[in-house]
């Protein structure tokens, strides 16, 4: 059994993006609320309005105090805002902190915005417009060698199925079926000023053990949402949610662009519709941050943050964690 800790029992927070800045852990979650909007396949009930930042100063995420640094960004501050301020991630460059967030614009299309702060705690000041050519949601930013790579994308409510080759489909949403290749998440290198894409987004290709792209029907392994990238040893680990089969899985590759070969399950299903996570190294150990809906009695859109230790075996495979362990 792997012991887990609820990090902020006093409020509903989810979708944690977690980083270590200057020796402290900073958690950038979405902020669930009781919107009263009925559930649907587009996730309309997830009508979040702001972000808070949590900080852990101590040596052990399982026991050290957690501080709420306050509200970092509010929907009302964003000039182009429509609704649904979903997950976000934060990157640092040259003493500035850049928050990347998805939000539906006034045409109800997800775009990705940027907000800037002098502190990892915020407040973050949004740019007037979203990133040109951006779409979909669930953002992770990975830094290596002075370059920053953004991973994004989610199907169903995340609208990824509305696009092919970074262009909106004239015929609306189209999901691959059966033996067709599964939809891929996206990766793109950011511009030097951190405000735009430096190139066209590429597919994050996940391959099976035979080197073939995962199929749409392979719902226990194919990508659905919740990209995260971390490096262990000299390999790149792309992890993600399978969505409607409720697994956190991972695939391994030789560079940030991939392709990545499927390796296994990180976390089995939790209480709640799906999960979303991040993985960091801190204090000589590896940690998995995620969420479930146990404290709300299983309400899918009222989720709570958790952390537990993550371990690797001698081959570098991640040892699967039971999502129902407390």
PDB file of N, CA and C in Angstrom, residues 103-207:
ATOM      1  N   UNK A 103      -8.639  28.732 -21.568  1.00  0.00           N
ATOM      2  CA  UNK A 103      -9.959  29.287 -21.278  1.00  0.00           C
ATOM      3  C   UNK A 103     -10.733  29.385 -22.574  1.00  0.00           C
ATOM      4  N   UNK A 104     -12.016  29.141 -22.491  1.00  0.00           N
ATOM      5  CA  UNK A 104     -12.858  29.344 -23.666  1.00  0.00           C
ATOM      6  C   UNK A 104     -13.038  30.836 -23.915  1.00  0.00           C
ATOM      7  N   UNK A 105     -12.864  31.227 -25.174  1.00  0.00           N
ATOM      8  CA  UNK A 105     -13.076  32.626 -25.528  1.00  0.00           C
ATOM      9  C   UNK A 105     -14.578  32.885 -25.686  1.00  0.00           C
ATOM     10  N   UNK A 106     -14.935  34.045 -26.187  1.00  0.00           N
ATOM     11  CA  UNK A 106     -16.355  34.406 -26.260  1.00  0.00           C
ATOM     12  C   UNK A 106     -17.095  33.673 -27.367  1.00  0.00           C
ATOM     13  N   UNK A 107     -16.352  32.914 -28.181  1.00  0.00           N
ATOM     14  CA  UNK A 107     -16.983  32.012 -29.148  1.00  0.00           C
ATOM     15  C   UNK A 107     -17.038  30.574 -28.628  1.00  0.00           C
ATOM     16  N   UNK A 108     -16.714  30.390 -27.358  1.00  0.00           N
ATOM     17  CA  UNK A 108     -16.725  29.096 -26.680  1.00  0.00           C
ATOM     18  C   UNK A 108     -15.694  28.123 -27.240  1.00  0.00           C
ATOM     19  N   UNK A 109     -14.566  28.666 -27.690  1.00  0.00           N
ATOM     20  CA  UNK A 109     -13.453  27.872 -28.194  1.00  0.00           C
ATOM     21  C   UNK A 109     -12.280  27.995 -27.225  1.00  0.00           C
ATOM     22  N   UNK A 110     -11.721  26.864 -26.809  1.00  0.00           N
ATOM     23  CA  UNK A 110     -10.557  26.918 -25.927  1.00  0.00           C
ATOM     24  C   UNK A 110      -9.359  27.527 -26.647  1.00  0.00           C
ATOM     25  N   UNK A 111      -8.736  28.489 -25.976  1.00  0.00           N
ATOM     26  CA  UNK A 111      -7.454  29.067 -26.373  1.00  0.00           C
ATOM     27  C   UNK A 111      -6.508  28.972 -25.185  1.00  0.00           C
ATOM     28  N   UNK A 112      -5.239  29.270 -25.405  1.00  0.00           N
ATOM     29  CA  UNK A 112      -4.245  29.239 -24.334  1.00  0.00           C
ATOM     30  C   UNK A 112      -3.706  30.642 -24.128  1.00  0.00           C
ATOM     31  N   UNK A 113      -3.859  31.146 -22.902  1.00  0.00           N
ATOM     32  CA  UNK A 113      -3.392  32.480 -22.564  1.00  0.00           C
ATOM     33  C   UNK A 113      -2.101  32.449 -21.775  1.00  0.00           C
ATOM     34  N   UNK A 114      -1.493  33.623 -21.621  1.00  0.00           N
ATOM     35  CA  UNK A 114      -0.257  33.785 -20.856  1.00  0.00           C
ATOM     36  C   UNK A 114      -0.455  34.918 -19.861  1.00  0.00           C
ATOM     37  N   UNK A 115      -0.012  34.687 -18.623  1.00  0.00           N
ATOM     38  CA  UNK A 115      -0.004  35.732 -17.600  1.00  0.00           C
ATOM     39  C   UNK A 115       1.376  35.735 -16.948  1.00  0.00           C
ATOM     40  N   UNK A 116       1.853  36.895 -16.540  1.00  0.00           N
ATOM     41  CA  UNK A 116       3.246  37.058 -16.118  1.00  0.00           C
ATOM     42  C   UNK A 116       3.303  37.625 -14.701  1.00  0.00           C
ATOM     43  N   UNK A 117       4.311  37.160 -13.931  1.00  0.00           N
ATOM     44  CA  UNK A 117       4.529  37.646 -12.576  1.00  0.00           C
ATOM     45  C   UNK A 117       6.018  37.720 -12.293  1.00  0.00           C
ATOM     46  N   UNK A 118       6.368  38.536 -11.294  1.00  0.00           N
ATOM     47  CA  UNK A 118       7.742  38.579 -10.798  1.00  0.00           C
ATOM     48  C   UNK A 118       7.982  37.546  -9.707  1.00  0.00           C
ATOM     49  N   UNK A 119       6.938  36.845  -9.295  1.00  0.00           N
ATOM     50  CA  UNK A 119       7.019  35.892  -8.197  1.00  0.00           C
ATOM     51  C   UNK A 119       6.319  34.596  -8.580  1.00  0.00           C
ATOM     52  N   UNK A 120       6.820  33.447  -8.105  1.00  0.00           N
ATOM     53  CA  UNK A 120       6.107  32.189  -8.378  1.00  0.00           C
ATOM     54  C   UNK A 120       4.747  32.124  -7.697  1.00  0.00           C
ATOM     55  N   UNK A 121       4.515  33.007  -6.728  1.00  0.00           N
ATOM     56  CA  UNK A 121       3.244  33.037  -6.015  1.00  0.00           C
ATOM     57  C   UNK A 121       2.207  33.935  -6.681  1.00  0.00           C
ATOM     58  N   UNK A 122       2.625  34.687  -7.698  1.00  0.00           N
ATOM     59  CA  UNK A 122       1.729  35.648  -8.311  1.00  0.00           C
ATOM     60  C   UNK A 122       1.674  36.931  -7.505  1.00  0.00           C
ATOM     61  N   UNK A 123       0.735  37.830  -7.798  1.00  0.00           N
ATOM     62  CA  UNK A 123      -0.311  37.666  -8.815  1.00  0.00           C
ATOM     63  C   UNK A 123       0.253  37.700 -10.236  1.00  0.00           C
ATOM     64  N   UNK A 124      -0.500  37.087 -11.166  1.00  0.00           N
ATOM     65  CA  UNK A 124      -0.116  37.017 -12.563  1.00  0.00           C
ATOM     66  C   UNK A 124      -0.976  37.970 -13.379  1.00  0.00           C
ATOM     67  N   UNK A 125      -0.331  38.733 -14.253  1.00  0.00           N
ATOM     68  CA  UNK A 125      -1.021  39.722 -15.086  1.00  0.00           C
ATOM     69  C   UNK A 125      -1.179  39.158 -16.491  1.00  0.00           C
ATOM     70  N   UNK A 126      -2.422  38.983 -16.965  1.00  0.00           N
ATOM     71  CA  UNK A 126      -2.634  38.342 -18.263  1.00  0.00           C
ATOM     72  C   UNK A 126      -2.308  39.256 -19.437  1.00  0.00           C
ATOM     73  N   UNK A 127      -1.856  38.648 -20.512  1.00  0.00           N
ATOM     74  CA  UNK A 127      -1.693  39.357 -21.781  1.00  0.00           C
ATOM     75  C   UNK A 127      -3.070  39.655 -22.383  1.00  0.00           C
ATOM     76  N   UNK A 128      -3.097  40.608 -23.302  1.00  0.00           N
ATOM     77  CA  UNK A 128      -4.385  41.040 -23.868  1.00  0.00           C
ATOM     78  C   UNK A 128      -5.038  39.984 -24.746  1.00  0.00           C
ATOM     79  N   UNK A 129      -4.239  39.098 -25.347  1.00  0.00           N
ATOM     80  CA  UNK A 129      -4.765  38.114 -26.295  1.00  0.00           C
ATOM     81  C   UNK A 129      -4.157  36.747 -26.008  1.00  0.00           C
ATOM     82  N   UNK A 130      -4.833  35.681 -26.390  1.00  0.00           N
ATOM     83  CA  UNK A 130      -4.246  34.344 -26.254  1.00  0.00           C
ATOM     84  C   UNK A 130      -3.117  34.132 -27.252  1.00  0.00           C
ATOM     85  N   UNK A 131      -2.385  33.040 -27.073  1.00  0.00           N
ATOM     86  CA  UNK A 131      -1.304  32.671 -27.992  1.00  0.00           C
ATOM     87  C   UNK A 131      -1.881  32.418 -29.384  1.00  0.00           C
ATOM     88  N   UNK A 132      -1.264  33.003 -30.393  1.00  0.00           N
ATOM     89  CA  UNK A 132      -1.729  32.810 -31.761  1.00  0.00           C
ATOM     90  C   UNK A 132      -1.634  31.341 -32.148  1.00  0.00           C
ATOM     91  N   UNK A 133      -2.700  30.821 -32.728  1.00  0.00           N
ATOM     92  CA  UNK A 133      -2.717  29.444 -33.171  1.00  0.00           C
ATOM     93  C   UNK A 133      -2.926  28.417 -32.065  1.00  0.00           C
ATOM     94  N   UNK A 134      -3.252  28.873 -30.859  1.00  0.00           N
ATOM     95  CA  UNK A 134      -3.432  27.934 -29.748  1.00  0.00           C
ATOM     96  C   UNK A 134      -4.847  27.381 -29.728  1.00  0.00           C
ATOM     97  N   UNK A 135      -4.966  26.192 -29.143  1.00  0.00           N
ATOM     98  CA  UNK A 135      -6.265  25.541 -29.016  1.00  0.00           C
ATOM     99  C   UNK A 135      -6.169  24.462 -27.949  1.00  0.00           C
ATOM    100  N   UNK A 136      -7.308  23.927 -27.538  1.00  0.00           N
ATOM    101  CA  UNK A 136      -7.427  22.849 -26.568  1.00  0.00           C
ATOM    102  C   UNK A 136      -6.907  23.277 -25.185  1.00  0.00           C
ATOM    103  N   UNK A 137      -6.491  22.296 -24.344  1.00  0.00           N
ATOM    104  CA  UNK A 137      -6.261  22.580 -22.921  1.00  0.00           C
ATOM    105  C   UNK A 137      -5.280  21.572 -22.329  1.00  0.00           C
ATOM    106  N   UNK A 138      -5.206  21.515 -20.987  1.00  0.00           N
ATOM    107  CA  UNK A 138      -4.330  20.614 -20.222  1.00  0.00           C
ATOM    108  C   UNK A 138      -2.868  20.834 -20.589  1.00  0.00           C
ATOM    109  N   UNK A 139      -2.263  21.802 -19.909  1.00  0.00           N
ATOM    110  CA  UNK A 139      -0.959  22.325 -20.302  1.00  0.00           C
ATOM    111  C   UNK A 139       0.138  21.858 -19.354  1.00  0.00           C
ATOM    112  N   UNK A 140       1.266  21.474 -19.937  1.00  0.00           N
ATOM    113  CA  UNK A 140       2.509  21.203 -19.208  1.00  0.00           C
ATOM    114  C   UNK A 140       3.632  21.910 -19.947  1.00  0.00           C
ATOM    115  N   UNK A 141       4.536  22.551 -19.203  1.00  0.00           N
ATOM    116  CA  UNK A 141       5.701  23.184 -19.820  1.00  0.00           C
ATOM    117  C   UNK A 141       6.961  22.553 -19.233  1.00  0.00           C
ATOM    118  N   UNK A 142       7.822  22.060 -20.106  1.00  0.00           N
ATOM    119  CA  UNK A 142       9.059  21.373 -19.728  1.00  0.00           C
ATOM    120  C   UNK A 142      10.233  22.183 -20.237  1.00  0.00           C
ATOM    121  N   UNK A 143      11.231  22.415 -19.357  1.00  0.00           N
ATOM    122  CA  UNK A 143      12.402  23.214 -19.733  1.00  0.00           C
ATOM    123  C   UNK A 143      13.638  22.338 -19.790  1.00  0.00           C
ATOM    124  N   UNK A 144      14.427  22.533 -20.849  1.00  0.00           N
ATOM    125  CA  UNK A 144      15.713  21.860 -20.940  1.00  0.00           C
ATOM    126  C   UNK A 144      16.627  22.654 -21.853  1.00  0.00           C
ATOM    127  N   UNK A 145      17.847  22.894 -21.385  1.00  0.00           N
ATOM    128  CA  UNK A 145      18.838  23.584 -22.198  1.00  0.00           C
ATOM    129  C   UNK A 145      18.421  24.975 -22.627  1.00  0.00           C
ATOM    130  N   UNK A 146      17.644  25.647 -21.800  1.00  0.00           N
ATOM    131  CA  UNK A 146      17.194  26.992 -22.115  1.00  0.00           C
ATOM    132  C   UNK A 146      15.984  27.060 -23.015  1.00  0.00           C
ATOM    133  N   UNK A 147      15.525  25.921 -23.511  1.00  0.00           N
ATOM    134  CA  UNK A 147      14.316  25.872 -24.336  1.00  0.00           C
ATOM    135  C   UNK A 147      13.135  25.398 -23.493  1.00  0.00           C
ATOM    136  N   UNK A 148      11.949  25.911 -23.833  1.00  0.00           N
ATOM    137  CA  UNK A 148      10.729  25.511 -23.139  1.00  0.00           C
ATOM    138  C   UNK A 148       9.773  24.868 -24.136  1.00  0.00           C
ATOM    139  N   UNK A 149       9.261  23.700 -23.767  1.00  0.00           N
ATOM    140  CA  UNK A 149       8.355  22.936 -24.614  1.00  0.00           C
ATOM    141  C   UNK A 149       6.997  22.847 -23.926  1.00  0.00           C
ATOM    142  N   UNK A 150       5.950  23.189 -24.666  1.00  0.00           N
ATOM    143  CA  UNK A 150       4.597  23.095 -24.129  1.00  0.00           C
ATOM    144  C   UNK A 150       3.912  21.842 -24.680  1.00  0.00           C
ATOM    145  N   UNK A 151       3.305  21.095 -23.769  1.00  0.00           N
ATOM    146  CA  UNK A 151       2.478  19.935 -24.114  1.00  0.00           C
ATOM    147  C   UNK A 151       1.033  20.290 -23.780  1.00  0.00           C
ATOM    148  N   UNK A 152       0.107  19.937 -24.677  1.00  0.00           N
ATOM    149  CA  UNK A 152      -1.279  20.296 -24.423  1.00  0.00           C
ATOM    150  C   UNK A 152      -2.201  19.349 -25.182  1.00  0.00           C
ATOM    151  N   UNK A 153      -3.485  19.445 -24.875  1.00  0.00           N
ATOM    152  CA  UNK A 153      -4.489  18.706 -25.620  1.00  0.00           C
ATOM    153  C   UNK A 153      -5.370  17.838 -24.749  1.00  0.00           C
ATOM    154  N   UNK A 154      -6.634  17.760 -25.116  1.00  0.00           N
ATOM    155  CA  UNK A 154      -7.583  16.882 -24.460  1.00  0.00           C
ATOM    156  C   UNK A 154      -8.809  16.719 -25.347  1.00  0.00           C
ATOM    157  N   UNK A 155      -9.347  15.488 -25.425  1.00  0.00           N
ATOM    158  CA  UNK A 155     -10.504  15.258 -26.278  1.00  0.00           C
ATOM    159  C   UNK A 155     -11.788  15.412 -25.471  1.00  0.00           C
ATOM    160  N   UNK A 156     -12.934  15.217 -26.136  1.00  0.00           N
ATOM    161  CA  UNK A 156     -14.262  15.527 -25.597  1.00  0.00           C
ATOM    162  C   UNK A 156     -14.291  17.011 -25.229  1.00  0.00           C
ATOM    163  N   UNK A 157     -14.469  17.334 -23.956  1.00  0.00           N
ATOM    164  CA  UNK A 157     -14.584  18.741 -23.562  1.00  0.00           C
ATOM    165  C   UNK A 157     -13.374  19.579 -23.888  1.00  0.00           C
ATOM    166  N   UNK A 158     -12.212  18.923 -24.057  1.00  0.00           N
ATOM    167  CA  UNK A 158     -10.989  19.645 -24.394  1.00  0.00           C
ATOM    168  C   UNK A 158     -10.877  20.051 -25.845  1.00  0.00           C
ATOM    169  N   UNK A 159     -11.807  19.587 -26.694  1.00  0.00           N
ATOM    170  CA  UNK A 159     -11.963  20.042 -28.079  1.00  0.00           C
ATOM    171  C   UNK A 159     -10.847  19.620 -29.038  1.00  0.00           C
ATOM    172  N   UNK A 160      -9.937  18.733 -28.627  1.00  0.00           N
ATOM    173  CA  UNK A 160      -8.859  18.331 -29.529  1.00  0.00           C
ATOM    174  C   UNK A 160      -9.389  17.666 -30.796  1.00  0.00           C
ATOM    175  N   UNK A 161     -10.525  16.986 -30.686  1.00  0.00           N
ATOM    176  CA  UNK A 161     -11.107  16.278 -31.839  1.00  0.00           C
ATOM    177  C   UNK A 161     -11.637  17.231 -32.908  1.00  0.00           C
ATOM    178  N   UNK A 162     -11.651  18.512 -32.629  1.00  0.00           N
ATOM    179  CA  UNK A 162     -12.110  19.495 -33.616  1.00  0.00           C
ATOM    180  C   UNK A 162     -11.009  19.921 -34.579  1.00  0.00           C
ATOM    181  N   UNK A 163      -9.768  19.405 -34.387  1.00  0.00           N
ATOM    182  CA  UNK A 163      -8.620  19.904 -35.147  1.00  0.00           C
ATOM    183  C   UNK A 163      -7.871  18.758 -35.814  1.00  0.00           C
ATOM    184  N   UNK A 164      -7.312  19.056 -36.978  1.00  0.00           N
ATOM    185  CA  UNK A 164      -6.331  18.204 -37.638  1.00  0.00           C
ATOM    186  C   UNK A 164      -5.272  19.119 -38.232  1.00  0.00           C
ATOM    187  N   UNK A 165      -3.995  18.749 -38.042  1.00  0.00           N
ATOM    188  CA  UNK A 165      -2.878  19.552 -38.561  1.00  0.00           C
ATOM    189  C   UNK A 165      -2.986  21.005 -38.101  1.00  0.00           C
ATOM    190  N   UNK A 166      -3.422  21.191 -36.855  1.00  0.00           N
ATOM    191  CA  UNK A 166      -3.523  22.502 -36.212  1.00  0.00           C
ATOM    192  C   UNK A 166      -4.566  23.429 -36.834  1.00  0.00           C
ATOM    193  N   UNK A 167      -5.476  22.867 -37.604  1.00  0.00           N
ATOM    194  CA  UNK A 167      -6.542  23.652 -38.215  1.00  0.00           C
ATOM    195  C   UNK A 167      -7.893  23.099 -37.797  1.00  0.00           C
ATOM    196  N   UNK A 168      -8.850  24.001 -37.568  1.00  0.00           N
ATOM    197  CA  UNK A 168     -10.194  23.574 -37.199  1.00  0.00           C
ATOM    198  C   UNK A 168     -10.859  22.862 -38.364  1.00  0.00           C
ATOM    199  N   UNK A 169     -11.554  21.775 -38.064  1.00  0.00           N
ATOM    200  CA  UNK A 169     -12.254  21.018 -39.090  1.00  0.00           C
ATOM    201  C   UNK A 169     -13.541  21.718 -39.501  1.00  0.00           C
ATOM    202  N   UNK A 170     -13.799  21.756 -40.794  1.00  0.00           N
ATOM    203  CA  UNK A 170     -15.034  22.364 -41.282  1.00  0.00           C
ATOM    204  C   UNK A 170     -16.262  21.594 -40.813  1.00  0.00           C
ATOM    205  N   UNK A 171     -16.114  20.286 -40.633  1.00  0.00           N
ATOM    206  CA  UNK A 171     -17.262  19.450 -40.286  1.00  0.00           C
ATOM    207  C   UNK A 171     -17.414  19.234 -38.777  1.00  0.00           C
ATOM    208  N   UNK A 172     -16.701  20.006 -37.964  1.00  0.00           N
ATOM    209  CA  UNK A 172     -16.831  19.900 -36.524  1.00  0.00           C
ATOM    210  C   UNK A 172     -16.002  18.778 -35.947  1.00  0.00           C
ATOM    211  N   UNK A 173     -16.467  18.179 -34.848  1.00  0.00           N
ATOM    212  CA  UNK A 173     -15.711  17.155 -34.144  1.00  0.00           C
ATOM    213  C   UNK A 173     -15.695  15.840 -34.908  1.00  0.00           C
ATOM    214  N   UNK A 174     -14.497  15.226 -34.997  1.00  0.00           N
ATOM    215  CA  UNK A 174     -14.352  13.913 -35.603  1.00  0.00           C
ATOM    216  C   UNK A 174     -13.402  13.103 -34.727  1.00  0.00           C
ATOM    217  N   UNK A 175     -13.915  12.023 -34.138  1.00  0.00           N
ATOM    218  CA  UNK A 175     -13.087  11.135 -33.333  1.00  0.00           C
ATOM    219  C   UNK A 175     -12.681   9.922 -34.161  1.00  0.00           C
ATOM    220  N   UNK A 176     -11.408   9.567 -34.189  1.00  0.00           N
ATOM    221  CA  UNK A 176     -11.005   8.323 -34.848  1.00  0.00           C
ATOM    222  C   UNK A 176     -11.713   7.124 -34.225  1.00  0.00           C
ATOM    223  N   UNK A 177     -11.875   6.079 -35.002  1.00  0.00           N
ATOM    224  CA  UNK A 177     -12.594   4.895 -34.549  1.00  0.00           C
ATOM    225  C   UNK A 177     -11.777   3.638 -34.834  1.00  0.00           C
ATOM    226  N   UNK A 178     -12.014   2.592 -34.034  1.00  0.00           N
ATOM    227  CA  UNK A 178     -11.482   1.268 -34.310  1.00  0.00           C
ATOM    228  C   UNK A 178      -9.978   1.229 -34.483  1.00  0.00           C
ATOM    229  N   UNK A 179      -9.530   0.743 -35.659  1.00  0.00           N
ATOM    230  CA  UNK A 179      -8.105   0.583 -35.925  1.00  0.00           C
ATOM    231  C   UNK A 179      -7.444   1.842 -36.479  1.00  0.00           C
ATOM    232  N   UNK A 180      -8.175   2.944 -36.535  1.00  0.00           N
ATOM    233  CA  UNK A 180      -7.544   4.206 -36.923  1.00  0.00           C
ATOM    234  C   UNK A 180      -6.572   4.646 -35.827  1.00  0.00           C
ATOM    235  N   UNK A 181      -5.484   5.347 -36.193  1.00  0.00           N
ATOM    236  CA  UNK A 181      -4.580   5.866 -35.161  1.00  0.00           C
ATOM    237  C   UNK A 181      -5.321   6.781 -34.186  1.00  0.00           C
ATOM    238  N   UNK A 182      -4.999   6.650 -32.904  1.00  0.00           N
ATOM    239  CA  UNK A 182      -5.623   7.489 -31.882  1.00  0.00           C
ATOM    240  C   UNK A 182      -5.187   8.942 -32.050  1.00  0.00           C
ATOM    241  N   UNK A 183      -6.039   9.849 -31.588  1.00  0.00           N
ATOM    242  CA  UNK A 183      -5.634  11.249 -31.529  1.00  0.00           C
ATOM    243  C   UNK A 183      -4.440  11.399 -30.602  1.00  0.00           C
ATOM    244  N   UNK A 184      -3.552  12.310 -30.934  1.00  0.00           N
ATOM    245  CA  UNK A 184      -2.348  12.553 -30.141  1.00  0.00           C
ATOM    246  C   UNK A 184      -2.459  13.881 -29.398  1.00  0.00           C
ATOM    247  N   UNK A 185      -1.814  13.964 -28.236  1.00  0.00           N
ATOM    248  CA  UNK A 185      -1.554  15.249 -27.637  1.00  0.00           C
ATOM    249  C   UNK A 185      -0.565  16.026 -28.496  1.00  0.00           C
ATOM    250  N   UNK A 186      -0.298  17.256 -28.118  1.00  0.00           N
ATOM    251  CA  UNK A 186       0.557  18.132 -28.918  1.00  0.00           C
ATOM    252  C   UNK A 186       1.760  18.615 -28.113  1.00  0.00           C
ATOM    253  N   UNK A 187       2.853  18.889 -28.824  1.00  0.00           N
ATOM    254  CA  UNK A 187       4.029  19.509 -28.241  1.00  0.00           C
ATOM    255  C   UNK A 187       4.495  20.626 -29.162  1.00  0.00           C
ATOM    256  N   UNK A 188       4.943  21.728 -28.560  1.00  0.00           N
ATOM    257  CA  UNK A 188       5.417  22.867 -29.339  1.00  0.00           C
ATOM    258  C   UNK A 188       6.488  23.597 -28.537  1.00  0.00           C
ATOM    259  N   UNK A 189       7.541  24.010 -29.216  1.00  0.00           N
ATOM    260  CA  UNK A 189       8.568  24.828 -28.566  1.00  0.00           C
ATOM    261  C   UNK A 189       8.072  26.272 -28.476  1.00  0.00           C
ATOM    262  N   UNK A 190       8.316  26.903 -27.326  1.00  0.00           N
ATOM    263  CA  UNK A 190       7.879  28.281 -27.132  1.00  0.00           C
ATOM    264  C   UNK A 190       8.922  29.262 -27.663  1.00  0.00           C
ATOM    265  N   UNK A 191       8.458  30.448 -28.027  1.00  0.00           N
ATOM    266  CA  UNK A 191       9.347  31.509 -28.510  1.00  0.00           C
ATOM    267  C   UNK A 191      10.257  31.995 -27.376  1.00  0.00           C
ATOM    268  N   UNK A 192      11.312  32.682 -27.728  1.00  0.00           N
ATOM    269  CA  UNK A 192      12.292  33.125 -26.730  1.00  0.00           C
ATOM    270  C   UNK A 192      11.695  34.087 -25.714  1.00  0.00           C
ATOM    271  N   UNK A 193      10.649  34.836 -26.102  1.00  0.00           N
ATOM    272  CA  UNK A 193      10.015  35.740 -25.142  1.00  0.00           C
ATOM    273  C   UNK A 193       8.917  35.052 -24.333  1.00  0.00           C
ATOM    274  N   UNK A 194       8.685  33.750 -24.579  1.00  0.00           N
ATOM    275  CA  UNK A 194       7.740  32.914 -23.822  1.00  0.00           C
ATOM    276  C   UNK A 194       6.278  33.245 -24.087  1.00  0.00           C
ATOM    277  N   UNK A 195       6.006  34.065 -25.097  1.00  0.00           N
ATOM    278  CA  UNK A 195       4.644  34.570 -25.297  1.00  0.00           C
ATOM    279  C   UNK A 195       3.926  33.941 -26.483  1.00  0.00           C
ATOM    280  N   UNK A 196       4.648  33.210 -27.343  1.00  0.00           N
ATOM    281  CA  UNK A 196       4.036  32.638 -28.539  1.00  0.00           C
ATOM    282  C   UNK A 196       4.638  31.261 -28.814  1.00  0.00           C
ATOM    283  N   UNK A 197       4.051  30.564 -29.784  1.00  0.00           N
ATOM    284  CA  UNK A 197       4.665  29.344 -30.301  1.00  0.00           C
ATOM    285  C   UNK A 197       5.804  29.717 -31.238  1.00  0.00           C
ATOM    286  N   UNK A 198       6.916  28.996 -31.129  1.00  0.00           N
ATOM    287  CA  UNK A 198       8.044  29.227 -32.034  1.00  0.00           C
ATOM    288  C   UNK A 198       7.946  28.393 -33.299  1.00  0.00           C
ATOM    289  N   UNK A 199       6.969  27.494 -33.364  1.00  0.00           N
ATOM    290  CA  UNK A 199       6.823  26.565 -34.478  1.00  0.00           C
ATOM    291  C   UNK A 199       5.391  26.051 -34.461  1.00  0.00           C
ATOM    292  N   UNK A 200       5.060  25.258 -35.444  1.00  0.00           N
ATOM    293  CA  UNK A 200       3.744  24.625 -35.455  1.00  0.00           C
ATOM    294  C   UNK A 200       3.731  23.458 -34.468  1.00  0.00           C
ATOM    295  N   UNK A 201       2.670  23.299 -33.682  1.00  0.00           N
ATOM    296  CA  UNK A 201       2.589  22.151 -32.776  1.00  0.00           C
ATOM    297  C   UNK A 201       2.679  20.822 -33.529  1.00  0.00           C
ATOM    298  N   UNK A 202       3.334  19.861 -32.893  1.00  0.00           N
ATOM    299  CA  UNK A 202       3.518  18.523 -33.461  1.00  0.00           C
ATOM    300  C   UNK A 202       2.741  17.500 -32.636  1.00  0.00           C
ATOM    301  N   UNK A 203       2.450  16.349 -33.239  1.00  0.00           N
ATOM    302  CA  UNK A 203       1.841  15.245 -32.506  1.00  0.00           C
ATOM    303  C   UNK A 203       2.829  14.646 -31.511  1.00  0.00           C
ATOM    304  N   UNK A 204       2.338  14.298 -30.331  1.00  0.00           N
ATOM    305  CA  UNK A 204       3.101  13.493 -29.380  1.00  0.00           C
ATOM    306  C   UNK A 204       2.723  12.039 -29.651  1.00  0.00           C
ATOM    307  N   UNK A 205       3.533  11.368 -30.433  1.00  0.00           N
ATOM    308  CA  UNK A 205       3.198  10.037 -30.911  1.00  0.00           C
ATOM    309  C   UNK A 205       3.540   8.993 -29.848  1.00  0.00           C
ATOM    310  N   UNK A 206       2.549   8.156 -29.512  1.00  0.00           N
ATOM    311  CA  UNK A 206       2.745   7.056 -28.568  1.00  0.00           C
ATOM    312  C   UNK A 206       2.672   5.749 -29.351  1.00  0.00           C
ATOM    313  N   UNK A 207       3.717   4.936 -29.220  1.00  0.00           N
ATOM    314  CA  UNK A 207       3.837   3.683 -29.958  1.00  0.00           C
ATOM    315  C   UNK A 207       3.601   2.483 -29.046  1.00  0.00           C
TER     316      UNK A 207
END
